[in-house]
Amino acid sequence: MAKRKKQEGQPKGSPLWMNTFADLMNLLLCFFVMLFAMSTVDAQKFELIAASFNETFSIFSAGATAIGDGVLISNGVSQLNELDQYINSTGKANDGDIVPEDLQEIEEKIQQAKIEESEKLAEKVEEAVTEQNLEGVVDIEFTSQYVELTLQGALLFDSGSAVLKEESVPVLDKLGIMLERYAESVIEIEGHTDNVPMSGAKYSNNDELSSGRALSVFNYLIDHTNLDPSMVKHAGRGEYAPIADNSTSEGRAMNRRVEIRIYHSLSSY
């Protein structure tokens, strides 16, 4: 009977898979021992570890060991509420930009330039009002943003109405001629009322009435001038921006008005 040739290099002892299995068991044992050790915390050891970190990094209650008595970290995490103060103390704005020392001076110069531009525009408008014989009919005021022309509502409309009165047409025609000189500027028309509630009229409240009056002036100027409609805005402010006391008849008459604002090139409109 033929004999089977013995294979050379065959390992002696237990099979190889048993070695792998034994290693796996050892790892599992170590893992569970570690879990057990972590499940019970020695308070005394924890305090020692915390004290060690405290002395090294200066981020716990003692502080000021490694970094020094700064505004934030060395005085505790609670000081993070003063982050804005700390950032400003470094000379930077909240967004990281450097704040120029003369920023206030620059802003004042810009504001002054706007006021001067408004003054020049107001002088030209006043000359035009004089040319059109509108003194006493149109009041002129100005801010750093615009020159404002004010027309009393009694001149333009009957009570509770947004239909232009016939006697207002010559005034609006003269205003239109004057406004055409500033066709490249933004022009805004605002309607205002007193605080007397509406009753039994076409408009249910003063908001609607003021909007309707501003729109009537807008439509007339667009129809009878060469003004660009895209440069002319209109809005109703109702009773919410009075210029006089609504408890008197004189004050209510002043509050019923239409304002026309002419903005200049430096306006931030």
Short mmCIF file of N, CA, C and O in Angstrom, two decimals, residues 190-240:
data_model
loop_
_atom_site.label_atom_id
_atom_site.label_comp_id
_atom_site.label_asym_id
_atom_site.label_seq_id
_atom_site.Cartn_x
_atom_site.Cartn_y
_atom_site.Cartn_z
N GLU A 190 -45.89 112.89 0.34
CA GLU A 190 -46.51 112.27 1.51
C GLU A 190 -47.80 112.99 1.88
O GLU A 190 -47.84 114.22 1.94
N GLY A 191 -48.85 112.22 2.11
CA GLY A 191 -50.11 112.78 2.58
C GLY A 191 -50.25 112.58 4.08
O GLY A 191 -49.87 111.55 4.62
N HIS A 192 -50.82 113.61 4.76
CA HIS A 192 -51.01 113.56 6.21
C HIS A 192 -52.41 114.05 6.56
O HIS A 192 -53.00 114.87 5.85
N THR A 193 -52.95 113.56 7.68
CA THR A 193 -54.27 113.97 8.14
C THR A 193 -54.20 114.33 9.62
O THR A 193 -53.17 114.13 10.27
N ASP A 194 -55.32 114.83 10.15
CA ASP A 194 -55.43 114.99 11.60
C ASP A 194 -55.91 113.66 12.19
O ASP A 194 -55.95 112.64 11.50
N ASN A 195 -56.28 113.66 13.48
CA ASN A 195 -56.67 112.41 14.13
C ASN A 195 -58.18 112.25 14.28
O ASN A 195 -58.65 111.41 15.06
N VAL A 196 -58.95 113.06 13.55
CA VAL A 196 -60.40 112.93 13.60
C VAL A 196 -60.81 111.68 12.82
O VAL A 196 -60.47 111.56 11.63
N PRO A 197 -61.56 110.74 13.43
CA PRO A 197 -61.93 109.50 12.72
C PRO A 197 -62.81 109.79 11.51
O PRO A 197 -63.61 110.74 11.49
N MET A 198 -62.68 108.96 10.50
CA MET A 198 -63.51 109.07 9.30
C MET A 198 -64.89 108.46 9.58
O MET A 198 -65.01 107.47 10.31
N SER A 199 -65.93 109.06 8.98
CA SER A 199 -67.29 108.52 9.15
C SER A 199 -68.13 108.89 7.94
O SER A 199 -68.17 110.05 7.53
N GLY A 200 -68.80 107.90 7.36
CA GLY A 200 -69.71 108.14 6.24
C GLY A 200 -69.05 108.69 5.01
O GLY A 200 -69.68 109.41 4.24
N ALA A 201 -67.78 108.40 4.79
CA ALA A 201 -67.07 108.91 3.62
C ALA A 201 -66.57 107.74 2.78
O ALA A 201 -66.72 106.57 3.14
N LYS A 202 -65.97 108.07 1.66
CA LYS A 202 -65.45 107.04 0.75
C LYS A 202 -64.33 106.25 1.41
O LYS A 202 -64.22 105.03 1.20
N TYR A 203 -63.51 106.92 2.21
CA TYR A 203 -62.37 106.27 2.85
C TYR A 203 -62.74 105.89 4.29
O TYR A 203 -63.33 106.69 5.03
N SER A 204 -62.40 104.68 4.68
CA SER A 204 -62.80 104.17 5.98
C SER A 204 -61.94 104.66 7.12
O SER A 204 -62.34 104.61 8.28
N ASN A 205 -60.72 105.12 6.83
CA ASN A 205 -59.84 105.62 7.90
C ASN A 205 -58.88 106.65 7.33
O ASN A 205 -58.81 106.85 6.10
N ASN A 206 -58.13 107.29 8.21
CA ASN A 206 -57.22 108.35 7.80
C ASN A 206 -56.03 107.83 7.00
O ASN A 206 -55.43 108.56 6.22
N ASP A 207 -55.66 106.57 7.22
CA ASP A 207 -54.57 106.00 6.42
C ASP A 207 -54.94 105.97 4.94
O ASP A 207 -54.14 106.36 4.08
N GLU A 208 -56.14 105.49 4.66
CA GLU A 208 -56.58 105.43 3.26
C GLU A 208 -56.73 106.83 2.68
O GLU A 208 -56.38 107.08 1.52
N LEU A 209 -57.25 107.76 3.48
CA LEU A 209 -57.44 109.13 2.98
C LEU A 209 -56.10 109.78 2.65
O LEU A 209 -55.96 110.39 1.58
N SER A 210 -55.12 109.65 3.54
CA SER A 210 -53.82 110.27 3.28
C SER A 210 -53.14 109.64 2.07
O SER A 210 -52.50 110.34 1.27
N SER A 211 -53.28 108.33 1.90
CA SER A 211 -52.71 107.67 0.73
C SER A 211 -53.39 108.13 -0.55
O SER A 211 -52.73 108.37 -1.57
N GLY A 212 -54.71 108.28 -0.50
CA GLY A 212 -55.45 108.75 -1.67
C GLY A 212 -55.07 110.16 -2.06
O GLY A 212 -54.95 110.49 -3.25
N ARG A 213 -54.83 111.03 -1.09
CA ARG A 213 -54.44 112.41 -1.38
C ARG A 213 -53.04 112.48 -1.98
O ARG A 213 -52.80 113.24 -2.93
N ALA A 214 -52.12 111.69 -1.44
CA ALA A 214 -50.77 111.66 -2.00
C ALA A 214 -50.80 111.14 -3.44
O ALA A 214 -50.10 111.65 -4.32
N LEU A 215 -51.63 110.14 -3.67
CA LEU A 215 -51.74 109.58 -5.02
C LEU A 215 -52.36 110.59 -5.99
O LEU A 215 -51.96 110.66 -7.17
N SER A 216 -53.32 111.37 -5.54
CA SER A 216 -53.94 112.38 -6.41
C SER A 216 -52.92 113.42 -6.85
O SER A 216 -52.88 113.81 -8.03
N VAL A 217 -52.09 113.89 -5.93
CA VAL A 217 -51.05 114.86 -6.29
C VAL A 217 -50.04 114.22 -7.22
O VAL A 217 -49.59 114.84 -8.21
N PHE A 218 -49.67 112.97 -6.94
CA PHE A 218 -48.74 112.24 -7.81
C PHE A 218 -49.28 112.13 -9.23
O PHE A 218 -48.58 112.45 -10.21
N ASN A 219 -50.52 111.70 -9.36
CA ASN A 219 -51.10 111.53 -10.69
C ASN A 219 -51.17 112.85 -11.46
O ASN A 219 -50.90 112.89 -12.66
N TYR A 220 -51.52 113.92 -10.77
CA TYR A 220 -51.61 115.21 -11.46
C TYR A 220 -50.24 115.64 -11.96
O TYR A 220 -50.11 116.10 -13.11
N LEU A 221 -49.23 115.54 -11.12
CA LEU A 221 -47.89 115.97 -11.53
C LEU A 221 -47.35 115.11 -12.68
O LEU A 221 -46.72 115.63 -13.61
N ILE A 222 -47.59 113.82 -12.64
CA ILE A 222 -47.12 112.94 -13.71
C ILE A 222 -47.84 113.25 -15.02
O ILE A 222 -47.24 113.22 -16.10
N ASP A 223 -49.13 113.56 -14.91
CA ASP A 223 -49.92 113.82 -16.12
C ASP A 223 -49.63 115.19 -16.73
O ASP A 223 -49.84 115.39 -17.94
N HIS A 224 -49.14 116.14 -15.95
CA HIS A 224 -48.99 117.50 -16.44
C HIS A 224 -47.55 118.01 -16.43
O HIS A 224 -47.32 119.21 -16.65
N THR A 225 -46.60 117.13 -16.20
CA THR A 225 -45.19 117.52 -16.25
C THR A 225 -44.40 116.44 -16.98
O THR A 225 -44.95 115.42 -17.40
N ASN A 226 -43.11 116.69 -17.11
CA ASN A 226 -42.21 115.70 -17.73
C ASN A 226 -41.44 114.88 -16.68
O ASN A 226 -40.41 114.28 -17.00
N LEU A 227 -41.92 114.86 -15.44
CA LEU A 227 -41.26 114.11 -14.39
C LEU A 227 -41.30 112.60 -14.69
O LEU A 227 -42.30 112.09 -15.20
N ASP A 228 -40.21 111.94 -14.36
CA ASP A 228 -40.12 110.50 -14.56
C ASP A 228 -40.86 109.81 -13.40
O ASP A 228 -40.47 109.97 -12.24
N PRO A 229 -41.90 109.02 -13.68
CA PRO A 229 -42.64 108.37 -12.59
C PRO A 229 -41.78 107.48 -11.71
O PRO A 229 -42.09 107.30 -10.53
N SER A 230 -40.70 106.93 -12.26
CA SER A 230 -39.85 106.06 -11.47
C SER A 230 -39.05 106.83 -10.43
O SER A 230 -38.50 106.24 -9.49
N MET A 231 -38.97 108.16 -10.59
CA MET A 231 -38.22 108.99 -9.65
C MET A 231 -39.14 109.70 -8.66
O MET A 231 -38.66 110.45 -7.80
N VAL A 232 -40.43 109.49 -8.76
CA VAL A 232 -41.39 110.14 -7.88
C VAL A 232 -42.11 109.06 -7.07
O VAL A 232 -42.69 108.14 -7.63
N LYS A 233 -42.08 109.19 -5.75
CA LYS A 233 -42.71 108.22 -4.86
C LYS A 233 -43.85 108.90 -4.13
O LYS A 233 -43.87 110.12 -3.95
N HIS A 234 -44.81 108.09 -3.69
CA HIS A 234 -45.94 108.65 -2.93
C HIS A 234 -46.33 107.69 -1.82
O HIS A 234 -46.22 106.47 -1.96
N ALA A 235 -46.78 108.25 -0.71
CA ALA A 235 -47.16 107.43 0.44
C ALA A 235 -48.09 108.22 1.34
O ALA A 235 -48.08 109.46 1.35
N GLY A 236 -48.92 107.50 2.10
CA GLY A 236 -49.81 108.11 3.08
C GLY A 236 -49.35 107.80 4.48
O GLY A 236 -49.04 106.65 4.79
N ARG A 237 -49.28 108.82 5.32
CA ARG A 237 -48.82 108.64 6.71
C ARG A 237 -49.95 108.75 7.70
O ARG A 237 -49.73 108.63 8.90
N GLY A 238 -51.17 109.02 7.22
CA GLY A 238 -52.31 109.11 8.13
C GLY A 238 -52.14 110.20 9.16
O GLY A 238 -51.65 111.29 8.90
N GLU A 239 -52.48 109.86 10.41
CA GLU A 239 -52.43 110.82 11.52
C GLU A 239 -51.18 110.65 12.37
O GLU A 239 -51.06 111.26 13.43
N TYR A 240 -50.22 109.81 11.91
CA TYR A 240 -49.13 109.36 12.78
C TYR A 240 -47.90 110.26 12.78
O TYR A 240 -46.95 109.97 13.50
#
